[in-house]
mmCIF file of C-alpha atoms and ligand atoms in Angstrom:
data_model
loop_
_atom_site.group_PDB
_atom_site.id
_atom_site.type_symbol
_atom_site.label_atom_id
_atom_site.label_comp_id
_atom_site.label_asym_id
_atom_site.label_seq_id
_atom_site.Cartn_x
_atom_site.Cartn_y
_atom_site.Cartn_z
ATOM 1 C CA MET U 1 -5.408 -1.161 27.307
ATOM 2 C CA LYS U 2 -7.718 0.430 25.488
ATOM 3 C CA LYS U 3 -7.061 2.671 22.640
ATOM 4 C CA ARG U 4 -9.604 5.136 20.741
ATOM 5 C CA LEU U 5 -7.336 4.743 17.358
ATOM 6 C CA LEU U 6 -7.814 6.769 14.019
ATOM 7 C CA ILE U 7 -6.690 4.365 10.456
ATOM 8 C CA THR U 8 -6.998 6.539 6.595
ATOM 9 C CA GLY U 9 -7.288 4.609 3.688
ATOM 10 C CA GLY U 10 -8.688 1.378 5.999
ATOM 11 C CA ALA U 11 -10.983 0.217 3.042
ATOM 12 C CA GLY U 12 -7.719 -0.331 1.171
ATOM 13 C CA PHE U 13 -5.327 -3.214 0.363
ATOM 14 C CA ILE U 14 -3.171 -1.929 3.257
ATOM 15 C CA GLY U 15 -5.755 -0.393 5.506
ATOM 16 C CA SER U 16 -7.947 -3.605 4.890
ATOM 17 C CA ASN U 17 -5.772 -5.845 6.310
ATOM 18 C CA LEU U 18 -4.371 -3.592 9.216
ATOM 19 C CA ILE U 19 -7.905 -2.775 10.629
ATOM 20 C CA HIS U 20 -8.295 -7.386 10.021
ATOM 21 C CA TYR U 21 -5.067 -7.616 11.902
ATOM 22 C CA LEU U 22 -5.738 -4.851 15.086
ATOM 23 C CA ALA U 23 -9.191 -6.062 15.835
ATOM 24 C CA ASN U 24 -8.198 -9.325 15.822
ATOM 25 C CA LYS U 25 -4.828 -7.835 18.280
ATOM 26 C CA TYR U 26 -6.409 -5.605 19.983
ATOM 27 C CA PRO U 27 -10.446 -6.576 20.626
ATOM 28 C CA GLN U 28 -10.165 -3.908 23.156
ATOM 29 C CA TYR U 29 -9.522 -1.032 20.683
ATOM 30 C CA GLU U 30 -11.985 1.005 18.971
ATOM 31 C CA LEU U 31 -10.604 1.748 14.957
ATOM 32 C CA LEU U 32 -11.973 4.815 13.081
ATOM 33 C CA ASN U 33 -11.699 4.097 10.170
ATOM 34 C CA LEU U 34 -11.255 6.934 7.581
ATOM 35 C CA ASP U 35 -11.991 6.537 4.112
ATOM 36 C CA LEU U 36 -13.338 8.640 0.985
ATOM 37 C CA LEU U 37 -14.121 5.695 -0.933
ATOM 38 C CA THR U 38 -12.516 6.044 -3.789
ATOM 39 C CA TYR U 39 -12.552 3.785 -6.817
ATOM 40 C CA ALA U 40 -9.741 1.439 -4.346
ATOM 41 C CA GLY U 41 -11.865 1.344 -1.625
ATOM 42 C CA ASN U 42 -14.250 -0.944 -0.898
ATOM 43 C CA LEU U 43 -16.439 -2.125 1.830
ATOM 44 C CA GLU U 44 -16.616 -5.897 1.166
ATOM 45 C CA ASN U 45 -13.326 -5.971 2.819
ATOM 46 C CA LEU U 46 -14.007 -4.863 5.191
ATOM 47 C CA LYS U 47 -17.240 -7.024 5.910
ATOM 48 C CA ALA U 48 -16.203 -10.139 8.296
ATOM 49 C CA LEU U 49 -15.623 -6.741 11.086
ATOM 50 C CA GLU U 50 -19.188 -5.929 11.078
ATOM 51 C CA GLY U 51 -21.078 -5.941 13.838
ATOM 52 C CA ASN U 52 -18.256 -5.300 15.929
ATOM 53 C CA PRO U 53 -18.758 -2.788 19.042
ATOM 54 C CA ASN U 54 -15.519 -1.623 18.655
ATOM 55 C CA TYR U 55 -14.519 -0.696 15.317
ATOM 56 C CA ARG U 56 -16.449 2.124 13.052
ATOM 57 C CA PHE U 57 -16.630 3.155 9.044
ATOM 58 C CA VAL U 58 -16.818 6.668 8.835
ATOM 59 C CA LYS U 59 -16.714 8.056 5.065
ATOM 60 C CA GLY U 60 -14.628 10.533 4.777
ATOM 61 C CA ASP U 61 -11.792 12.840 2.226
ATOM 62 C CA VAL U 62 -8.178 13.062 4.584
ATOM 63 C CA GLY U 63 -8.039 17.075 3.674
ATOM 64 C CA ASP U 64 -11.725 17.980 4.982
ATOM 65 C CA ARG U 65 -10.362 19.303 7.465
ATOM 66 C CA GLN U 66 -13.778 21.103 8.948
ATOM 67 C CA PHE U 67 -15.151 16.915 8.236
ATOM 68 C CA LEU U 68 -12.137 15.905 10.494
ATOM 69 C CA GLU U 69 -12.056 18.302 13.089
ATOM 70 C CA PRO U 70 -14.738 16.341 15.924
ATOM 71 C CA TYR U 71 -13.242 13.550 15.233
ATOM 72 C CA PHE U 72 -10.186 14.639 15.952
ATOM 73 C CA ALA U 73 -12.403 16.706 19.081
ATOM 74 C CA THR U 74 -13.407 13.785 20.500
ATOM 75 C CA GLY U 75 -9.503 12.700 21.863
ATOM 76 C CA LEU U 76 -7.681 9.905 19.888
ATOM 77 C CA ASP U 77 -4.779 7.890 21.221
ATOM 78 C CA GLY U 78 -3.199 7.553 17.844
ATOM 79 C CA GLY U 79 -3.666 7.493 13.958
ATOM 80 C CA ILE U 80 -2.058 5.798 12.116
ATOM 81 C CA HIS U 81 -2.477 6.845 7.861
ATOM 82 C CA LEU U 82 -2.497 5.100 4.970
ATOM 83 C CA ALA U 83 -5.024 6.810 2.560
ATOM 84 C CA ALA U 84 -3.721 7.474 -0.311
ATOM 85 C CA GLU U 85 -3.526 8.001 -4.167
ATOM 86 C CA SER U 86 -1.499 4.831 -4.716
ATOM 87 C CA HIS U 87 -0.536 3.216 -7.936
ATOM 88 C CA VAL U 88 2.728 4.915 -9.916
ATOM 89 C CA ASP U 89 -0.102 4.240 -13.146
ATOM 90 C CA ARG U 90 -2.631 6.658 -12.229
ATOM 91 C CA SER U 91 -0.211 9.000 -11.135
ATOM 92 C CA ILE U 92 2.028 10.143 -14.895
ATOM 93 C CA THR U 93 -1.257 10.228 -16.442
ATOM 94 C CA GLN U 94 -3.258 12.056 -12.890
ATOM 95 C CA PRO U 95 -0.847 13.850 -10.686
ATOM 96 C CA ASP U 96 -3.246 16.770 -9.435
ATOM 97 C CA ILE U 97 -4.863 14.186 -7.288
ATOM 98 C CA PHE U 98 -2.025 12.917 -5.770
ATOM 99 C CA VAL U 99 -1.078 16.260 -5.181
ATOM 100 C CA GLN U 100 -4.402 16.804 -3.001
ATOM 101 C CA THR U 101 -4.770 13.517 -0.816
ATOM 102 C CA ASN U 102 -1.048 12.508 -0.640
ATOM 103 C CA ILE U 103 0.545 15.942 0.541
ATOM 104 C CA LEU U 104 -2.151 17.898 1.317
ATOM 105 C CA GLY U 105 -4.226 15.877 2.846
ATOM 106 C CA THR U 106 -1.542 14.404 5.335
ATOM 107 C CA GLN U 107 -0.291 17.980 6.196
ATOM 108 C CA ALA U 108 -4.645 18.385 7.064
ATOM 109 C CA LEU U 109 -4.192 14.903 8.797
ATOM 110 C CA LEU U 110 -0.992 16.544 11.233
ATOM 111 C CA ASP U 111 -2.217 19.756 11.488
ATOM 112 C CA LEU U 112 -5.683 18.179 13.667
ATOM 113 C CA ALA U 113 -2.912 15.706 15.448
ATOM 114 C CA ARG U 114 -1.429 18.810 16.042
ATOM 115 C CA LYS U 115 -4.468 20.574 17.270
ATOM 116 C CA TYR U 116 -5.529 18.222 19.459
ATOM 117 C CA LYS U 117 -2.186 16.395 20.842
ATOM 118 C CA VAL U 118 -2.771 13.187 19.638
ATOM 119 C CA PRO U 119 -0.277 10.931 21.079
ATOM 120 C CA ARG U 120 0.833 9.269 18.590
ATOM 121 C CA PHE U 121 0.731 9.475 14.332
ATOM 122 C CA LEU U 122 2.558 6.884 11.626
ATOM 123 C CA GLN U 123 2.297 8.172 8.505
ATOM 124 C CA VAL U 124 2.514 5.688 5.962
ATOM 125 C CA SER U 125 4.854 5.555 3.137
ATOM 126 C CA THR U 126 6.908 4.025 0.618
ATOM 127 C CA ASP U 127 10.535 2.673 -0.074
ATOM 128 C CA GLU U 128 9.817 4.090 -3.749
ATOM 129 C CA VAL U 129 10.692 7.669 -1.854
ATOM 130 C CA TYR U 130 14.187 6.959 -1.457
ATOM 131 C CA GLY U 131 14.341 6.415 -6.365
ATOM 132 C CA SER U 132 15.485 4.066 -7.863
ATOM 133 C CA LEU U 133 18.978 1.526 -7.323
ATOM 134 C CA GLY U 134 20.826 -0.457 -9.533
ATOM 135 C CA GLU U 135 22.037 -3.579 -9.771
ATOM 136 C CA THR U 136 23.303 -3.209 -5.589
ATOM 137 C CA GLY U 137 22.784 -1.159 -3.127
ATOM 138 C CA TYR U 138 19.982 -1.354 -0.816
ATOM 139 C CA PHE U 139 17.786 1.579 0.573
ATOM 140 C CA SER U 140 18.628 2.775 4.248
ATOM 141 C CA GLU U 141 16.039 5.577 6.293
ATOM 142 C CA THR U 142 19.451 7.576 5.812
ATOM 143 C CA LYS U 143 19.252 7.036 1.520
ATOM 144 C CA PRO U 144 18.737 10.959 0.549
ATOM 145 C CA LEU U 145 15.395 10.489 -0.909
ATOM 146 C CA ALA U 146 15.165 11.356 -4.954
ATOM 147 C CA PRO U 147 11.452 10.001 -6.082
ATOM 148 C CA ASN U 148 10.484 10.006 -9.600
ATOM 149 C CA SER U 149 7.543 9.922 -10.421
ATOM 150 C CA PRO U 150 4.840 12.092 -8.746
ATOM 151 C CA TYR U 151 3.348 8.452 -7.124
ATOM 152 C CA SER U 152 6.261 8.861 -4.549
ATOM 153 C CA ALA U 153 7.052 13.178 -4.958
ATOM 154 C CA SER U 154 3.953 12.697 -3.217
ATOM 155 C CA LYS U 155 4.969 10.758 -0.754
ATOM 156 C CA ALA U 156 8.626 11.990 -0.036
ATOM 157 C CA SER U 157 6.284 15.022 -0.140
ATOM 158 C CA ALA U 158 4.076 14.185 2.490
ATOM 159 C CA ASP U 159 7.207 12.469 4.554
ATOM 160 C CA LEU U 160 9.271 15.818 4.478
ATOM 161 C CA LEU U 161 6.216 17.139 6.264
ATOM 162 C CA VAL U 162 5.883 14.453 8.920
ATOM 163 C CA LEU U 163 9.624 14.805 10.082
ATOM 164 C CA ALA U 164 9.187 19.086 9.357
ATOM 165 C CA ALA U 165 5.837 18.287 12.765
ATOM 166 C CA TYR U 166 8.374 16.438 14.179
ATOM 167 C CA HIS U 167 12.165 18.591 14.415
ATOM 168 C CA THR U 168 9.067 22.335 14.035
ATOM 169 C CA PHE U 169 7.050 21.734 16.686
ATOM 170 C CA GLY U 170 8.338 18.012 19.276
ATOM 171 C CA GLN U 171 4.877 16.591 17.114
ATOM 172 C CA PRO U 172 5.547 12.983 18.449
ATOM 173 C CA VAL U 173 5.420 10.938 14.408
ATOM 174 C CA LEU U 174 6.599 8.303 12.935
ATOM 175 C CA ILE U 175 7.296 7.133 9.540
ATOM 176 C CA THR U 176 7.499 3.228 7.525
ATOM 177 C CA ARG U 177 8.437 2.622 4.803
ATOM 178 C CA CYS U 178 7.866 -0.587 2.603
ATOM 179 C CA SER U 179 7.991 -2.595 0.137
ATOM 180 C CA ASN U 180 6.524 -3.788 -2.539
ATOM 181 C CA ASN U 181 4.034 -5.401 -0.745
ATOM 182 C CA TYR U 182 0.906 -8.549 -1.710
ATOM 183 C CA GLY U 183 -2.325 -10.366 -0.472
ATOM 184 C CA PRO U 184 -5.122 -11.003 0.173
ATOM 185 C CA PHE U 185 -7.970 -7.488 -1.171
ATOM 186 C CA GLN U 186 -5.193 -6.167 -3.859
ATOM 187 C CA PHE U 187 -6.946 -3.720 -5.308
ATOM 188 C CA PRO U 188 -6.476 -6.141 -9.430
ATOM 189 C CA GLU U 189 -4.660 -3.238 -10.720
ATOM 190 C CA LYS U 190 -1.748 -3.427 -8.716
ATOM 191 C CA LEU U 191 1.090 -6.597 -10.847
ATOM 192 C CA ILE U 192 0.205 -9.100 -8.849
ATOM 193 C CA PRO U 193 -3.152 -9.817 -8.550
ATOM 194 C CA LEU U 194 -3.513 -8.513 -12.515
ATOM 195 C CA MET U 195 -1.693 -11.028 -13.289
ATOM 196 C CA ILE U 196 -2.957 -13.941 -11.703
ATOM 197 C CA SER U 197 -7.044 -12.743 -12.834
ATOM 198 C CA ASN U 198 -5.817 -12.463 -15.803
ATOM 199 C CA ALA U 199 -4.478 -15.554 -16.055
ATOM 200 C CA LEU U 200 -7.672 -16.515 -15.055
ATOM 201 C CA GLU U 201 -9.476 -15.450 -17.717
ATOM 202 C CA GLU U 202 -7.436 -16.452 -19.587
ATOM 203 C CA LYS U 203 -6.905 -12.050 -20.658
ATOM 204 C CA PRO U 204 -2.868 -10.975 -22.175
ATOM 205 C CA LEU U 205 -0.616 -10.744 -18.816
ATOM 206 C CA PRO U 206 0.618 -6.864 -19.916
ATOM 207 C CA VAL U 207 4.537 -6.834 -18.807
ATOM 208 C CA TYR U 208 6.162 -3.732 -19.189
ATOM 209 C CA GLY U 209 8.926 -3.052 -21.199
ATOM 210 C CA ASP U 210 11.844 -6.102 -20.968
ATOM 211 C CA GLY U 211 10.634 -7.165 -17.885
ATOM 212 C CA LEU U 212 13.337 -6.803 -15.988
ATOM 213 C CA ASN U 213 12.833 -3.955 -12.834
ATOM 214 C CA VAL U 214 12.554 -5.687 -9.876
ATOM 215 C CA ARG U 215 11.135 -5.111 -6.837
ATOM 216 C CA ASP U 216 11.790 -6.142 -3.188
ATOM 217 C CA TRP U 217 7.973 -7.945 -2.136
ATOM 218 C CA LEU U 218 6.204 -8.478 1.560
ATOM 219 C CA HIS U 219 3.662 -10.259 2.361
ATOM 220 C CA VAL U 220 1.168 -7.313 3.772
ATOM 221 C CA LYS U 221 0.189 -9.291 6.536
ATOM 222 C CA ASP U 222 4.947 -8.547 7.287
ATOM 223 C CA HIS U 223 4.094 -5.007 7.095
ATOM 224 C CA CYS U 224 0.943 -4.804 9.562
ATOM 225 C CA GLN U 225 3.233 -6.276 11.584
ATOM 226 C CA GLY U 226 5.759 -3.775 11.472
ATOM 227 C CA ILE U 227 3.503 -1.441 11.384
ATOM 228 C CA ASP U 228 2.370 -2.552 14.578
ATOM 229 C CA LEU U 229 5.558 -2.816 16.233
ATOM 230 C CA VAL U 230 6.220 1.188 15.111
ATOM 231 C CA PHE U 231 3.523 2.035 15.906
ATOM 232 C CA HIS U 232 3.026 0.666 19.730
ATOM 233 C CA GLY U 233 7.694 0.785 20.227
ATOM 234 C CA GLY U 234 9.089 2.997 17.678
ATOM 235 C CA ARG U 235 11.023 6.580 18.668
ATOM 236 C CA VAL U 236 8.970 8.973 17.581
ATOM 237 C CA GLY U 237 10.703 11.846 15.251
ATOM 238 C CA GLU U 238 12.218 8.136 13.628
ATOM 239 C CA VAL U 239 11.718 6.603 10.279
ATOM 240 C CA TYR U 240 11.529 2.652 9.892
ATOM 241 C CA ASN U 241 12.196 0.632 6.419
ATOM 242 C CA ILE U 242 10.628 -2.649 6.018
ATOM 243 C CA GLY U 243 11.253 -5.502 3.270
ATOM 244 C CA GLY U 244 10.895 -9.018 3.228
ATOM 245 C CA ASN U 245 14.476 -8.735 0.938
ATOM 246 C CA ASN U 246 12.366 -10.874 -1.373
ATOM 247 C CA GLU U 247 13.679 -9.165 -4.935
ATOM 248 C CA TYR U 248 12.380 -10.117 -7.990
ATOM 249 C CA PRO U 249 12.507 -9.724 -11.500
ATOM 250 C CA ASN U 250 8.384 -9.173 -12.925
ATOM 251 C CA ILE U 251 8.775 -11.237 -15.593
ATOM 252 C CA ASP U 252 10.382 -14.058 -13.128
ATOM 253 C CA ILE U 253 6.491 -13.280 -10.302
ATOM 254 C CA VAL U 254 4.649 -14.031 -14.411
ATOM 255 C CA LYS U 255 6.305 -17.328 -15.115
ATOM 256 C CA LEU U 256 5.752 -17.883 -11.042
ATOM 257 C CA ILE U 257 1.690 -17.543 -11.340
ATOM 258 C CA ILE U 258 1.179 -19.035 -14.939
ATOM 259 C CA LYS U 259 3.066 -22.072 -13.584
ATOM 260 C CA ALA U 260 1.000 -22.148 -10.256
ATOM 261 C CA LEU U 261 -2.608 -21.886 -12.179
ATOM 262 C CA GLY U 262 -1.576 -24.389 -14.797
ATOM 263 C CA LYS U 263 -1.808 -22.105 -17.279
ATOM 264 C CA SER U 264 0.498 -21.030 -21.195
ATOM 265 C CA GLU U 265 2.964 -18.301 -21.305
ATOM 266 C CA SER U 266 1.934 -17.903 -24.255
ATOM 267 C CA LEU U 267 -0.702 -15.697 -22.151
ATOM 268 C CA ILE U 268 2.681 -13.432 -22.039
ATOM 269 C CA THR U 269 3.117 -10.535 -23.325
ATOM 270 C CA TYR U 270 5.519 -7.280 -23.888
ATOM 271 C CA VAL U 271 3.479 -3.504 -23.422
ATOM 272 C CA LYS U 272 5.484 -0.079 -23.262
ATOM 273 C CA ASP U 273 7.065 0.584 -20.677
ATOM 274 C CA ARG U 274 5.956 2.807 -17.763
ATOM 275 C CA PRO U 275 8.022 6.500 -18.452
ATOM 276 C CA GLY U 276 9.970 6.583 -16.589
ATOM 277 C CA HIS U 277 10.457 3.240 -14.842
ATOM 278 C CA ASP U 278 12.158 2.892 -11.463
ATOM 279 C CA ARG U 279 14.570 -0.050 -12.313
ATOM 280 C CA ARG U 280 14.398 -1.720 -8.917
ATOM 281 C CA TYR U 281 14.119 -1.434 -5.037
ATOM 282 C CA ALA U 282 15.427 -3.392 -2.354
ATOM 283 C CA ILE U 283 14.929 -2.565 1.044
ATOM 284 C CA ASP U 284 17.377 -2.528 4.384
ATOM 285 C CA ALA U 285 15.501 -3.420 7.305
ATOM 286 C CA THR U 286 17.980 -3.562 9.850
ATOM 287 C CA LYS U 287 16.813 -1.009 11.541
ATOM 288 C CA ILE U 288 13.306 -2.196 12.591
ATOM 289 C CA LYS U 289 14.550 -5.753 12.945
ATOM 290 C CA LYS U 290 18.176 -4.549 15.513
ATOM 291 C CA GLU U 291 15.076 -1.875 17.736
ATOM 292 C CA LEU U 292 11.205 -3.468 17.613
ATOM 293 C CA ALA U 293 12.681 -7.688 16.677
ATOM 294 C CA TRP U 294 10.529 -7.267 13.675
ATOM 295 C CA ALA U 295 10.320 -10.911 11.261
ATOM 296 C CA PRO U 296 8.130 -11.914 8.371
ATOM 297 C CA GLU U 297 7.150 -15.099 9.140
ATOM 298 C CA TYR U 298 6.177 -15.650 5.104
ATOM 299 C CA ASP U 299 8.639 -16.884 2.855
ATOM 300 C CA PHE U 300 7.988 -15.735 -0.102
ATOM 301 C CA GLU U 301 7.189 -19.248 -1.315
ATOM 302 C CA ARG U 302 4.666 -20.221 0.884
ATOM 303 C CA GLY U 303 3.013 -16.814 0.635
ATOM 304 C CA MET U 304 2.791 -16.581 -3.271
ATOM 305 C CA ALA U 305 0.711 -19.866 -2.779
ATOM 306 C CA ILE U 306 -2.057 -18.865 0.113
ATOM 307 C CA THR U 307 -1.899 -15.196 -1.788
ATOM 308 C CA ILE U 308 -2.630 -17.201 -5.356
ATOM 309 C CA ASN U 309 -4.960 -19.691 -3.807
ATOM 310 C CA TRP U 310 -6.863 -17.006 -1.982
ATOM 311 C CA TYR U 311 -7.737 -15.002 -5.299
ATOM 312 C CA LEU U 312 -9.327 -18.101 -7.063
ATOM 313 C CA GLU U 313 -11.648 -18.759 -3.831
ATOM 314 C CA ASN U 314 -12.444 -15.011 -3.933
ATOM 315 C CA GLN U 315 -13.080 -15.093 -7.142
ATOM 316 C CA VAL U 316 -16.802 -12.530 -6.714
ATOM 317 C CA TRP U 317 -13.820 -10.407 -5.311
ATOM 318 C CA TRP U 318 -11.675 -9.416 -7.775
ATOM 319 C CA GLN U 319 -14.591 -9.520 -10.889
ATOM 320 C CA THR U 320 -17.080 -7.847 -9.299
ATOM 321 C CA ILE U 321 -14.937 -5.303 -9.372
ATOM 322 C CA LYS U 322 -13.253 -5.783 -12.617
ATOM 323 C CA SER U 323 -16.253 -5.426 -14.289
ATOM 324 C CA GLY U 324 -18.128 -1.961 -13.401
ATOM 325 C CA ALA U 325 -15.574 1.252 -14.114
ATOM 326 C CA TYR U 326 -12.738 0.406 -13.747
ATOM 327 C CA GLN U 327 -13.737 -1.848 -16.632
ATOM 328 C CA GLN U 328 -13.109 1.680 -18.622
ATOM 329 C CA TYR U 329 -10.024 2.540 -17.078
ATOM 330 C CA TYR U 330 -7.509 -0.278 -17.767
ATOM 331 C CA GLN U 331 -9.263 0.034 -21.663
ATOM 332 C CA LYS U 332 -7.872 3.024 -20.982
ATOM 333 C CA MET U 333 -5.215 2.637 -19.208
ATOM 334 C CA TYR U 334 -3.900 -0.205 -21.360
ATOM 335 C CA GLY U 335 -4.129 1.334 -25.191
ATOM 336 C CA GLN U 336 -2.001 3.901 -25.379
ATOM 337 C CA ARG U 337 0.373 1.471 -24.189
ATOM 338 C CA GLU U 338 -0.729 -0.678 -27.054
ATOM 339 C CA ARG U 339 1.932 -2.824 -29.622
ATOM 340 C CA SER U 340 1.452 -6.377 -28.120
ATOM 341 C CA PHE U 341 -2.358 -5.732 -26.395
ATOM 342 C CA SER U 342 -5.173 -6.038 -27.133
HETATM 343 P P1 LIG Z 1 -5.143 1.215 -1.440
HETATM 344 O O1 LIG Z 1 -5.230 2.118 -3.442
HETATM 345 O O2 LIG Z 1 -5.242 0.396 -2.169
HETATM 346 O O3 LIG Z 1 -5.906 1.894 -1.075
HETATM 347 C C1 LIG Z 1 -6.074 3.483 -0.621
HETATM 348 C C2 LIG Z 1 -7.067 3.825 0.136
HETATM 349 O O4 LIG Z 1 -7.078 5.313 0.534
HETATM 350 C C3 LIG Z 1 -8.588 3.542 -0.750
HETATM 351 O O5 LIG Z 1 -9.780 2.977 0.393
HETATM 352 C C4 LIG Z 1 -8.967 5.086 -1.068
HETATM 353 O O6 LIG Z 1 -10.991 5.057 -0.480
HETATM 354 C C5 LIG Z 1 -8.104 6.130 0.416
HETATM 355 N N1 LIG Z 1 -8.250 6.828 -0.168
HETATM 356 C C6 LIG Z 1 -8.245 7.531 -1.032
HETATM 357 N N2 LIG Z 1 -7.717 8.223 -1.017
HETATM 358 C C7 LIG Z 1 -8.257 9.006 0.524
HETATM 359 C C8 LIG Z 1 -8.967 10.658 0.725
HETATM 360 N N3 LIG Z 1 -8.692 12.224 0.164
HETATM 361 N N4 LIG Z 1 -9.281 10.570 2.068
HETATM 362 C C9 LIG Z 1 -10.234 9.668 2.400
HETATM 363 N N5 LIG Z 1 -9.639 7.670 2.239
HETATM 364 C C10 LIG Z 1 -8.785 7.880 0.501
HETATM 365 O O7 LIG Z 1 -3.452 1.505 -1.706
HETATM 366 P P2 LIG Z 1 -2.488 0.567 -0.328
HETATM 367 O O8 LIG Z 1 -1.791 -0.425 -1.283
HETATM 368 O O9 LIG Z 1 -3.464 0.733 0.295
HETATM 369 O O10 LIG Z 1 -1.963 1.588 0.225
HETATM 370 C C11 LIG Z 1 -1.740 1.841 1.435
HETATM 371 C C12 LIG Z 1 -0.708 2.987 2.268
HETATM 372 O O11 LIG Z 1 0.273 1.901 2.076
HETATM 373 C C13 LIG Z 1 -1.153 3.898 1.396
HETATM 374 O O12 LIG Z 1 -0.390 5.663 1.758
HETATM 375 C C14 LIG Z 1 0.209 3.713 0.059
HETATM 376 O O13 LIG Z 1 1.574 4.968 -0.061
HETATM 377 C C15 LIG Z 1 1.332 2.813 1.478
HETATM 378 N N6 LIG Z 1 2.518 1.887 0.886
HETATM 379 C C16 LIG Z 1 1.954 0.886 -0.647
HETATM 380 C C17 LIG Z 1 2.121 -0.040 -0.656
HETATM 381 C C18 LIG Z 1 2.076 -0.853 -1.775
HETATM 382 O O14 LIG Z 1 3.084 -2.358 -2.356
HETATM 383 N N7 LIG Z 1 0.458 -1.462 -1.091
HETATM 384 C C19 LIG Z 1 4.128 -0.226 -0.888
HETATM 385 C C20 LIG Z 1 4.207 0.516 0.848
HETATM 386 C C21 LIG Z 1 3.508 1.915 0.652
HETATM 387 P P1 LIG Z 2 3.083 -2.276 -9.138
HETATM 388 O O1 LIG Z 2 2.302 -3.434 -8.822
HETATM 389 O O2 LIG Z 2 2.292 -0.837 -10.619
HETATM 390 O O3 LIG Z 2 3.233 -1.183 -8.363
HETATM 391 P P2 LIG Z 2 4.891 -0.290 -7.904
HETATM 392 O O4 LIG Z 2 4.859 0.489 -9.144
HETATM 393 O O5 LIG Z 2 4.432 0.344 -7.101
HETATM 394 O O6 LIG Z 2 6.311 -1.218 -8.115
HETATM 395 O O7 LIG Z 2 4.649 -2.739 -10.312
HETATM 396 C C1 LIG Z 2 5.605 -3.684 -9.232
HETATM 397 C C2 LIG Z 2 6.036 -3.791 -11.227
HETATM 398 O O8 LIG Z 2 5.204 -4.181 -12.592
HETATM 399 C C3 LIG Z 2 6.846 -2.503 -11.981
HETATM 400 O O9 LIG Z 2 7.676 -2.409 -12.209
HETATM 401 C C4 LIG Z 2 5.697 -2.566 -12.856
HETATM 402 C C5 LIG Z 2 5.610 -4.410 -13.493
HETATM 403 N N1 LIG Z 2 4.503 -4.171 -14.211
HETATM 404 C C6 LIG Z 2 3.891 -4.970 -15.271
HETATM 405 O O10 LIG Z 2 4.477 -5.715 -15.605
HETATM 406 N N2 LIG Z 2 2.484 -4.869 -15.522
HETATM 407 C C7 LIG Z 2 1.133 -4.573 -15.283
HETATM 408 O O11 LIG Z 2 0.568 -4.351 -15.841
HETATM 409 C C8 LIG Z 2 1.875 -3.911 -13.759
HETATM 410 C C9 LIG Z 2 0.453 -3.302 -13.246
HETATM 411 C C10 LIG Z 2 3.143 -4.093 -13.974
#
């Protein structure tokens, strides 16, 4: 069946992977990619879709109701909302833009989706809304929200507004909450692409604190598969966790990358910890597995090998990003953290 879907944030890491995934699986769908092209948006990620008559890019802000209205007025069969400010470190230095985009932007989309009776609206959220775990336990969908960073607080606020739209207006919404993603096209400010690209450039690898914070890693394509299943088959008003059950301390990830690239561990540079740094994330994905038969395809070792190889083969992609404005950000961010970092 033909469907017309709005994807927000489609020029970012997960959004561009999702657009490729959907365009490949549902070639008959019309995909409208709305993205503001902030520092994190990159149309290079979608070059392969240029000329595809069922794909269209529109540059715009999710908070700009006037601009968005005509796109909703033409009729949409669904919306998948990924556009966001997504980096915790940036949320510490500039929380206001996170409130603007992640909270107010989501409310603008919700209001328009309700006005134009969009039959399905999926909010792509994060496990970070649950807060931090100790050494044991998992995040299930019923765990009370306890976000700790301005980023996770803004995502939790958006999730509550989405659920409020369901309870108050019966709006057909769904939420996915995913653990840390890795894969192609990830902006090199996030742990894995930053470490791969720095190691290739023989630059210091800045590990926060003691390096023992734990993240639960999921290949982005497995996340896309989960989003697809929830969008098409999930129960409205429900939250679905998506996670790969791949818990690793950060230092292990860094060492794995060093080894795979044949570099020296002397590149590892411990730097001052991130303020309020969540210790451990771990997802319980039983619900999506049972209800929607979601099963990740990538085991972590294979997924990382493929990912490292992608960054090796696409050096121009990340080198272009790392020159220019990002360079100034990097100096500012890591300059402040300086311990032994240079
Ligand atoms: P990203 O930073 O790579 O991409 C975000 C995209 O949103 C960019 O293309 C940017 O240009 C766009 N954008 C930002 N502000 C906008 C605005 N006001 N209007 C329109 N577009 C705007 O982020 P990502 O890692 O791809 O994450 C996508 C979504 O998934 C986010 O909602 C994030 O919270 C969520 N998520 C990410 C992860 C992860 O590990 N990366 C894990 C769980 C959930
Ligand atoms: P990140 O990729 O920023 O994702 P998130 O904070 O949303 O989980 O960071 C992943 C982990 O890696 C987190 O514990 C912080 C740590 N980290 C470093 O140690 N050094 C770095 O340079 C970065 C970017 C992250």
